[in-house]
CSV table of C-alpha atoms in Angstrom, one decimal:
chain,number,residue,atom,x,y,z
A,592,UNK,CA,-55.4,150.4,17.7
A,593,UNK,CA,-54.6,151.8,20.8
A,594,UNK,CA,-51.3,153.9,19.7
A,595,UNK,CA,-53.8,154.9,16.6
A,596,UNK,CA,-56.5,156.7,19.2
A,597,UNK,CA,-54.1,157.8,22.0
A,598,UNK,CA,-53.8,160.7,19.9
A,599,UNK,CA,-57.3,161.7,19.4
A,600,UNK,CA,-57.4,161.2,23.9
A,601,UNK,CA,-57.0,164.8,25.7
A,602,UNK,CA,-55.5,164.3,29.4
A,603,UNK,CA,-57.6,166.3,31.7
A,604,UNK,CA,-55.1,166.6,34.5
A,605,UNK,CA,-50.9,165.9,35.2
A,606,UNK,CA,-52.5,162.3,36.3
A,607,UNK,CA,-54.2,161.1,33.3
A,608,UNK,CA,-51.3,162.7,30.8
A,609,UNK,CA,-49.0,160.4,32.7
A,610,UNK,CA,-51.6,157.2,32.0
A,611,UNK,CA,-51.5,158.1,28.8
A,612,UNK,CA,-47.6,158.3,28.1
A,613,UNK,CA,-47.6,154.8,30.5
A,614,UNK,CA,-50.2,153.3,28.0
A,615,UNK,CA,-48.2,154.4,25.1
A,616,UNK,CA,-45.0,153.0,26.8
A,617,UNK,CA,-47.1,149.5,27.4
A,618,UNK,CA,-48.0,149.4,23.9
A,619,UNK,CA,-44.5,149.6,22.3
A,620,UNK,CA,-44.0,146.8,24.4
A,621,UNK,CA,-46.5,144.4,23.8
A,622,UNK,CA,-46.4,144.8,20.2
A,623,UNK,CA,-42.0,144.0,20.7
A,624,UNK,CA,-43.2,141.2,22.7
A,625,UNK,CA,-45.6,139.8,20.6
A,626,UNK,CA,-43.3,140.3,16.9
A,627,UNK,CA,-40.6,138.4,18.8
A,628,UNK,CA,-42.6,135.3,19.8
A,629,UNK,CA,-44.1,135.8,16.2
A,630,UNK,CA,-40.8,135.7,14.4
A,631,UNK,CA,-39.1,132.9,16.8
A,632,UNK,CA,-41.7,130.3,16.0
A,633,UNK,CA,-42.2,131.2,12.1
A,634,UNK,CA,-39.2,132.1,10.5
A,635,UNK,CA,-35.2,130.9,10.9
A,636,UNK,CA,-33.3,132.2,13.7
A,637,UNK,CA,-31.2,135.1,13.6
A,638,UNK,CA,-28.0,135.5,12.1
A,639,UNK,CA,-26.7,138.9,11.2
A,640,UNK,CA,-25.0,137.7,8.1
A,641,UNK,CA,-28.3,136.6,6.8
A,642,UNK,CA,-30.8,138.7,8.2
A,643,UNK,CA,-31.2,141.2,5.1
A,644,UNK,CA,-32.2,138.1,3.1
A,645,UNK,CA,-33.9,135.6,5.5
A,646,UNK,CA,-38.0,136.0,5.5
A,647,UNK,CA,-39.3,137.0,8.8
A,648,UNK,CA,-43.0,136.9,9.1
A,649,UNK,CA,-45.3,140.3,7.9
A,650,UNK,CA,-45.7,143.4,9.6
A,651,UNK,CA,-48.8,145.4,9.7
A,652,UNK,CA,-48.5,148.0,12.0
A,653,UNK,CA,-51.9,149.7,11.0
A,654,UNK,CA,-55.0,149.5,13.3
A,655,UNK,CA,-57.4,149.4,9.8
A,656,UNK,CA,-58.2,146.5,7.6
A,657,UNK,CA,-56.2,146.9,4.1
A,658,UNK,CA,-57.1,145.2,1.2
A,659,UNK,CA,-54.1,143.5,0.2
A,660,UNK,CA,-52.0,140.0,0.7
A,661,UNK,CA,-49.1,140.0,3.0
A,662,UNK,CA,-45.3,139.1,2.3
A,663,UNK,CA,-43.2,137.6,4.8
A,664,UNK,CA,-40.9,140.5,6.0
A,665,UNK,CA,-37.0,140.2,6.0
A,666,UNK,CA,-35.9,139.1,9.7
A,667,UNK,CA,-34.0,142.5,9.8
A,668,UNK,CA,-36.6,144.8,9.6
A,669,UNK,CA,-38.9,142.7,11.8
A,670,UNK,CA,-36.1,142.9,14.6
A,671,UNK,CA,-35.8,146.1,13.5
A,672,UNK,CA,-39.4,147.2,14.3
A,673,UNK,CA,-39.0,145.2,17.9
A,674,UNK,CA,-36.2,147.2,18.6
A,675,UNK,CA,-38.1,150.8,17.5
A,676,UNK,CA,-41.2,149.6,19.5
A,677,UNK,CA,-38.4,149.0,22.5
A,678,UNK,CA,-37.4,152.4,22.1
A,679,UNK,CA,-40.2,154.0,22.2
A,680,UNK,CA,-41.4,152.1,25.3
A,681,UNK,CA,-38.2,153.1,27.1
A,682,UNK,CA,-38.8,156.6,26.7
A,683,UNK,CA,-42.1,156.7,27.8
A,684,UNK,CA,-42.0,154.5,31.0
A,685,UNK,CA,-38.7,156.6,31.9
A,686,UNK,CA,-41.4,159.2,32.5
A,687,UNK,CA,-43.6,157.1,34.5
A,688,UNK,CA,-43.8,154.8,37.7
A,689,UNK,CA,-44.0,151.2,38.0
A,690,UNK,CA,-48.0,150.5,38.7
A,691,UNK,CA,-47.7,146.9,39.7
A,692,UNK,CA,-46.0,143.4,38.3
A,693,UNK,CA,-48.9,143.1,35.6
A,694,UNK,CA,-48.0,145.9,33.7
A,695,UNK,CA,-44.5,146.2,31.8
A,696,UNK,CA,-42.3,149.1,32.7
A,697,UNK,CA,-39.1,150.3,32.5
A,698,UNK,CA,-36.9,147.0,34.0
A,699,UNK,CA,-38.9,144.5,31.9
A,700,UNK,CA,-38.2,146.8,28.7
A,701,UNK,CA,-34.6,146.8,29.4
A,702,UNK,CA,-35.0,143.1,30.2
A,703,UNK,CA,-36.3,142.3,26.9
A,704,UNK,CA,-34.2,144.8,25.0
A,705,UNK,CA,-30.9,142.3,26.6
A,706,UNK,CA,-33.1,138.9,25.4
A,707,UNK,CA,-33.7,140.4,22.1
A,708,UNK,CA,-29.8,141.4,21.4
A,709,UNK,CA,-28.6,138.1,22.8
A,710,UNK,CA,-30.6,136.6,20.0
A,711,UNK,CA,-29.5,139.2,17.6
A,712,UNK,CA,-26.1,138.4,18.5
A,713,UNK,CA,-25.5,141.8,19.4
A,714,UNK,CA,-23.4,140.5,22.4
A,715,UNK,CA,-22.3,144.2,24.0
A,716,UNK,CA,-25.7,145.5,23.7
A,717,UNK,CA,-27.8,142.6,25.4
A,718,UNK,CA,-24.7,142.7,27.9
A,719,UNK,CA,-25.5,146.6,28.5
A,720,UNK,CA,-29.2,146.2,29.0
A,721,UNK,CA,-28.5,143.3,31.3
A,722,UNK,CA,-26.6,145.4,33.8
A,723,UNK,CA,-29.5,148.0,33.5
A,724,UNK,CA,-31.5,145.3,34.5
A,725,UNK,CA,-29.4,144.6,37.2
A,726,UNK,CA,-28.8,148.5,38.3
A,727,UNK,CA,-32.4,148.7,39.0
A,728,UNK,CA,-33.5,145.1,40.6
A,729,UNK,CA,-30.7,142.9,41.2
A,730,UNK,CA,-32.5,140.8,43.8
A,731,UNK,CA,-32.6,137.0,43.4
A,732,UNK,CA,-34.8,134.8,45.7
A,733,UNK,CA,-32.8,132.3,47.8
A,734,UNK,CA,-33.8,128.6,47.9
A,735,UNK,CA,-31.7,127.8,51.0
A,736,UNK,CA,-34.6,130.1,52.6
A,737,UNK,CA,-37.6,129.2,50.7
A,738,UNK,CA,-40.3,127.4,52.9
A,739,UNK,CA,-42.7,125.6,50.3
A,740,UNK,CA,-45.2,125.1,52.8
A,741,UNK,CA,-46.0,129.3,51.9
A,742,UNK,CA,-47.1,128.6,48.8
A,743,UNK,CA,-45.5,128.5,45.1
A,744,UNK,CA,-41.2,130.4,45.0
A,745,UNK,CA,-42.6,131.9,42.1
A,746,UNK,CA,-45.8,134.4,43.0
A,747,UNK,CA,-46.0,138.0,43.0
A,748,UNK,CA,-44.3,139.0,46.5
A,749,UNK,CA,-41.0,137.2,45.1
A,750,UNK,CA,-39.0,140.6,44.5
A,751,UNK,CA,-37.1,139.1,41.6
A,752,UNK,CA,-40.6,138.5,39.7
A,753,UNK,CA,-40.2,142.2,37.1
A,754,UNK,CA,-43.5,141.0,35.0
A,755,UNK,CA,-46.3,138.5,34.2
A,756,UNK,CA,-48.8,138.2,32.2
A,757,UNK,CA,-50.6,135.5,30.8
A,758,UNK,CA,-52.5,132.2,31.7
A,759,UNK,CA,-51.8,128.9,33.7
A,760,UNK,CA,-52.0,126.6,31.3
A,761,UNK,CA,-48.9,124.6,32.0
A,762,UNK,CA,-49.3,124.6,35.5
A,763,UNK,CA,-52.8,123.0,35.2
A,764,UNK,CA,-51.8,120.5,32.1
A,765,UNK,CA,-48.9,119.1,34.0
A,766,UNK,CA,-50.9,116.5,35.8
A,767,UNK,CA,-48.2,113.9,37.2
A,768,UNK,CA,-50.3,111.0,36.4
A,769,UNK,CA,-53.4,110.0,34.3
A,770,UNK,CA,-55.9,110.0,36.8
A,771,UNK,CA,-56.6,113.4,37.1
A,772,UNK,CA,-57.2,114.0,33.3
A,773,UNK,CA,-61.2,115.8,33.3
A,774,UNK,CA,-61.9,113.7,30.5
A,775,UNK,CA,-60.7,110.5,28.3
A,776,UNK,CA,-58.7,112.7,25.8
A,777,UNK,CA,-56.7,115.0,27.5
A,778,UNK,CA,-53.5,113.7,28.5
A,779,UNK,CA,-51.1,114.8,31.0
A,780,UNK,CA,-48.0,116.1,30.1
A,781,UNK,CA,-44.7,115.3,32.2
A,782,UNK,CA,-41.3,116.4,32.7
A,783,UNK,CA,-39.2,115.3,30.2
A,784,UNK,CA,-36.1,112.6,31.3
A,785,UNK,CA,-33.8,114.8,30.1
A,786,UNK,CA,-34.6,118.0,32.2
A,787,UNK,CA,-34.8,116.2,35.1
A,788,UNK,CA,-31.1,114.4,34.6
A,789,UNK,CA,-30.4,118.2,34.5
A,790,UNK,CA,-30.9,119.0,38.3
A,791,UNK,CA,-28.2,117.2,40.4
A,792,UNK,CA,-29.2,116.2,44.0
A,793,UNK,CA,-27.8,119.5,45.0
A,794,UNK,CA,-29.7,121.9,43.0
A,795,UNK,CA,-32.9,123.1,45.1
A,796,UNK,CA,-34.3,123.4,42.4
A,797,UNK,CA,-34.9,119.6,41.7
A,798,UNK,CA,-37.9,119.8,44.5
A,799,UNK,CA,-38.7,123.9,44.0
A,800,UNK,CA,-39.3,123.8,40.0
A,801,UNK,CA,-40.3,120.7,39.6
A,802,UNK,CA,-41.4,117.8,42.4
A,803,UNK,CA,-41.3,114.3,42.2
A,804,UNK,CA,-45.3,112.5,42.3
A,805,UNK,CA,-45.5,109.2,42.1
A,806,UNK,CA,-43.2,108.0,38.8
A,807,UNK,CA,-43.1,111.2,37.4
A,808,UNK,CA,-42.2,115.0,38.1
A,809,UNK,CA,-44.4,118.0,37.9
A,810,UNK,CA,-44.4,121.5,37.8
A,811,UNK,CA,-44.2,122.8,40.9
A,812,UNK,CA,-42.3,126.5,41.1
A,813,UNK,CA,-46.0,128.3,39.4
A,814,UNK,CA,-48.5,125.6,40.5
A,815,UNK,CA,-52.5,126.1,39.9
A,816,UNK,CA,-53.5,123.6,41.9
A,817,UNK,CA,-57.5,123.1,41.3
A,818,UNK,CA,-57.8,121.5,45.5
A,819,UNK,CA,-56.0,124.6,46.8
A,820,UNK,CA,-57.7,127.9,46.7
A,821,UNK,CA,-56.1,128.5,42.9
A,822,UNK,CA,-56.3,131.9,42.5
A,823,UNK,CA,-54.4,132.6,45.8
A,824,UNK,CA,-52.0,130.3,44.8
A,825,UNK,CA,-51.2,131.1,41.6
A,826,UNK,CA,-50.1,134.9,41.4
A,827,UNK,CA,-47.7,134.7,38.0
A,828,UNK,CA,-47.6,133.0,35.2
A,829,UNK,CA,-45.0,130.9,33.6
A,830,UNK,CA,-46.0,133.0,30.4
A,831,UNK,CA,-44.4,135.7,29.5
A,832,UNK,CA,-42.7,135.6,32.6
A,833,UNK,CA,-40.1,137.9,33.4
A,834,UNK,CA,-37.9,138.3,36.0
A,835,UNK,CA,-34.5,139.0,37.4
A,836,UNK,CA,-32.4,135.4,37.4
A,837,UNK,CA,-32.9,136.2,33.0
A,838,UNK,CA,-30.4,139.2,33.4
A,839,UNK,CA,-27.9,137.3,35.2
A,840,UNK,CA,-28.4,134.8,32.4
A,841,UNK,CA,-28.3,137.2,29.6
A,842,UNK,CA,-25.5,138.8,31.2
A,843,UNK,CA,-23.3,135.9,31.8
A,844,UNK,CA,-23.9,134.6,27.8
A,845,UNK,CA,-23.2,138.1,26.5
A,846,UNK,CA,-19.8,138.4,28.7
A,847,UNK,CA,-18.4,135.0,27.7
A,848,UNK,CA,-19.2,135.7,24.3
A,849,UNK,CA,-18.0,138.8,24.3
A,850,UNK,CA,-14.5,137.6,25.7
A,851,UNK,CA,-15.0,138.4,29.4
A,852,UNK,CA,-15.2,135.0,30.7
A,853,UNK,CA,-14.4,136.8,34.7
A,854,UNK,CA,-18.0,138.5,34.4
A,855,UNK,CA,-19.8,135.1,33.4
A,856,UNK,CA,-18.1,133.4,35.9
A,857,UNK,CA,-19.3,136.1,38.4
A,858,UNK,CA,-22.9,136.1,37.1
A,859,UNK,CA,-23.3,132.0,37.0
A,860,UNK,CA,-21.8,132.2,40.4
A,861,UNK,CA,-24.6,134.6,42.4
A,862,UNK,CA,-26.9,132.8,40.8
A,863,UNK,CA,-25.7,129.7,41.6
A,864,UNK,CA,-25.5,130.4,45.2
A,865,UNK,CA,-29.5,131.2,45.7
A,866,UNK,CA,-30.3,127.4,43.9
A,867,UNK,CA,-28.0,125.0,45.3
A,868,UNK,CA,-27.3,123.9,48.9
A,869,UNK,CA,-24.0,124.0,48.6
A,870,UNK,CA,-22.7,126.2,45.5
A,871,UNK,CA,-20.6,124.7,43.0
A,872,UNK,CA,-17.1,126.2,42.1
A,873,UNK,CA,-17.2,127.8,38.9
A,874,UNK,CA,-14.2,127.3,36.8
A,875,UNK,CA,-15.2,126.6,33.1
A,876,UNK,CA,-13.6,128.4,30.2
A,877,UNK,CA,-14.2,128.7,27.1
A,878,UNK,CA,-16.9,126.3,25.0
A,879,UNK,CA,-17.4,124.7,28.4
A,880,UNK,CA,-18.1,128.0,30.2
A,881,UNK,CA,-20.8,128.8,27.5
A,882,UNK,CA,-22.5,124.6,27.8
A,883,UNK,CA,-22.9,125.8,31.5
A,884,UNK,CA,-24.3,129.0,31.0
A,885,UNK,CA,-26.7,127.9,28.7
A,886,UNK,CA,-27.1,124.4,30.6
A,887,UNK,CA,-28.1,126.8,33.8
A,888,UNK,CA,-30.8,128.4,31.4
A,889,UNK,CA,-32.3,125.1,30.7
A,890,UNK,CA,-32.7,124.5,34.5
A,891,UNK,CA,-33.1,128.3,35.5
A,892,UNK,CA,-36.0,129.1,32.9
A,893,UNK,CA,-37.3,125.8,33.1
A,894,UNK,CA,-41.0,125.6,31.4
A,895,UNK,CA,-40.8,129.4,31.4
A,896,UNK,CA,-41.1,129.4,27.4
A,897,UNK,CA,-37.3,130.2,26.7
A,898,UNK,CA,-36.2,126.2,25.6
A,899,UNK,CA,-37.9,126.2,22.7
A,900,UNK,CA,-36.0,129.5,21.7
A,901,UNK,CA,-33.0,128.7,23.3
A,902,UNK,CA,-32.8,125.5,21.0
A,903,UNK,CA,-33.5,127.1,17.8
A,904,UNK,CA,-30.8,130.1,18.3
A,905,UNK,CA,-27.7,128.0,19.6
A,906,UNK,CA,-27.3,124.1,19.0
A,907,UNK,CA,-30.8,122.7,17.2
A,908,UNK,CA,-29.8,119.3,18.4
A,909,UNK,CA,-31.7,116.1,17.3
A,910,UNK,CA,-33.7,115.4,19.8
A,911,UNK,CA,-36.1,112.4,20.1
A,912,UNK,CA,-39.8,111.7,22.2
A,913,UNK,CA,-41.8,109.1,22.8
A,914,UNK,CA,-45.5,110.2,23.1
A,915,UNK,CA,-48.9,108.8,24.2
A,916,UNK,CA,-49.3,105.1,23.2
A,917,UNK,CA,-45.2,104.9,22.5
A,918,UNK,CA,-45.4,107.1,19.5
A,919,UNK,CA,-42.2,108.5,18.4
A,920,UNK,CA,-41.5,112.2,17.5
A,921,UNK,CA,-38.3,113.2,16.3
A,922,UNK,CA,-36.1,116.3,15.4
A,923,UNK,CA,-32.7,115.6,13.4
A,924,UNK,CA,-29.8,118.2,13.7
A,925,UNK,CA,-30.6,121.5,12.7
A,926,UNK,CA,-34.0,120.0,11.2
A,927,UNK,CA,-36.3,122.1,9.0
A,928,UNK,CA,-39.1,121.6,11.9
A,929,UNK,CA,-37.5,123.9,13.8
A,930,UNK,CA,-39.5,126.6,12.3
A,931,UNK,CA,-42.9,125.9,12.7
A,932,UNK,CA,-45.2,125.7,9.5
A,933,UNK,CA,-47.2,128.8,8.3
A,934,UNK,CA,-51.1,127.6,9.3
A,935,UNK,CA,-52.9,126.9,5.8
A,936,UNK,CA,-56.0,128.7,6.9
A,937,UNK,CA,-53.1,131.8,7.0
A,938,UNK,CA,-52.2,130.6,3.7
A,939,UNK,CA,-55.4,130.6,2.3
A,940,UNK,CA,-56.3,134.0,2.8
A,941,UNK,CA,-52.7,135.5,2.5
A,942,UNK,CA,-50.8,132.9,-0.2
A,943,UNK,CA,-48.2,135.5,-0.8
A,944,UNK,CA,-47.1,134.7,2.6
A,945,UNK,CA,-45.3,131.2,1.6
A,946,UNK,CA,-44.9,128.2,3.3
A,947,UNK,CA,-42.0,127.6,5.5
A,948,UNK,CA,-39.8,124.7,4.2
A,949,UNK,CA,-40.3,121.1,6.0
């Protein structure tokens, strides 16, 4: 709606012409944003052999109501239109300046323009954006420095924070313990075994991201804690989160990919030293040097949003959970259930949609 009636909005002065191009710039990227979460939880991953034919989800990229079902629209024109809205966000906010963390500009374009191509397989391309990532912020905050008694390592002084946006609602649901549930049927959630055999006793990050309370761990690098003045607490969110230690990571998975295993090594390596106490030696090659990139991710981005994604584009490993009252959810290898299931009040309205397979 808003890129509809930019057009009918006359700029009274140099300042309000420059709003408007931001605002246009903003826009593009949202609507990128929003397409790639869309088509990452309803439709298969990419693969570029099989994006002409794979169904995406639809596109409607008018502001007015049209009278007409929806079809699910191949995964290559929905990346497609990400990457135009990209474009056009780039060369608006390359006329503007940055206004403050909560609105996207130029670095978080670039930054999702590298995530985007990683997932498209486009391995050069995510690799380029990456280092323009890195050209114009390459600042990573050190743990060896970090004093937790300041406040959260993730907030909106940290100068390797690019973008947030969003709510708190992980911070607040991961509890640590039953007792401070508001009411008898919400449940906590925890961190999961495996993410916490992730961390070694060496990784700072073991007591920065998440902290150990009681038998279990919490979230602890964007904390909302209800006893502690909340909103000075919490200054960024762990949705739609963007920040600098991605581009290292995007960067290092592009290069080994892409048959420069000295540059991953490189980019693993400076971001290794700002999370561990005493920085591991990175030697891996080949299939072993891509497990640790994309182990570091799991630890890195951490209840960021990326696992999920991460899963679905790389291994989709069966994987197993046992839930409130011992009930057992389970994923099998590459298991239909990692698409999620079009809603069938979408269905109802929109039938020519389709259901996803399960």
């Amino acid at each position: 709606m808003i890129l509809d009636e930019l057009g009918n909005v006359t700029a009274r002065n140099k300042r309000e012409e420059a709003d408007k191009i931001r605002i246009e710039g903003e826009s593009h990227f949202l609507r990128a944003l929003y397409y790639f979460t869309l088509v990452n939880l309803y439709a298969a991953p990419y693969e570029p052999e099989k994006a002409a034919t794979t169904p995406g989800v639809p596109l409607k990229l008018t502001s007015y109501i049209e009278d007409k079902e929806y079809e699910m629209n191949p995964l290559e024109e929905v990346y497609g239109q990400i990457i135009d809205d990209l474009e056009e966000a780039e060369a608006c906010l390359k006329q503007t300046e940055p206004v403050s963390i909560y609105h996207a500009d130029l670095t978080a374009t670039y930054l999702l323009m590298s995530r985007v191509y990683l997932y498209m397989q486009d391995y050069k391309n995510a690799r380029k954006y990456a280092e323009d990532v890195l050209s114009r912020n390459n600042t990573l905050g050190d743990l060896n420095t970090f004093n937790d008694e300041t406040g959260n390592f993730l907030n909106k002084s940290l100068p390797e924070v690019i973008f947030s946006m969003g709510g708190h609602q992980l911070s607040t649901g991961m509890m640590g313990y039953e007792g401070r549930r508001h009411y008898d049927d919400e449940r906590p959630f925890y961190i999961s075994d495996d993410l916490i055999a992730a961390f070694d006793d060496n990784d700072l990050r073991k007591q920065h991201y998440i902290k150990e309370e009681g038998s279990y761990y919490i979230l602890q690098k964007v904390r909302w804690d209800s006893k502690d003045h909340p909103l000075a607490k919490c200054t960024v969110s762990e949705n739609f989160l963007f920040r600098t230690a991605e581009a290292y990571l995007n960067l290092a998975e592009a290069a080994a990919l892409d048959e420069d295993e000295e540059k991953a090594r490189e980019m693993i390596g400076l971001l290794q030293a700002k999370r561990f106490a005493v920085t591991p030696a990175v030697n891996a090659t080949g299939n072993d040097l891509i497990d640790l990139i994309r182990e570091e991710r799991q630890r890195e981005l951490c209840l960021e949003g990326h696992r999920w994604f991460d899963l679905r584009r790389t291994t989709r490993p069966a994987m197993e959970r046992i839930g409130y009252e011992n009930q057992v959810a389970r994923l099998e290898k590459d298991d239909p259930r990692y698409v999620l299931q079009i809603p069938k009040r979408e269905l109802s309205v929109n039938p020519g949609i389709g259901s996803n397979p399960r």
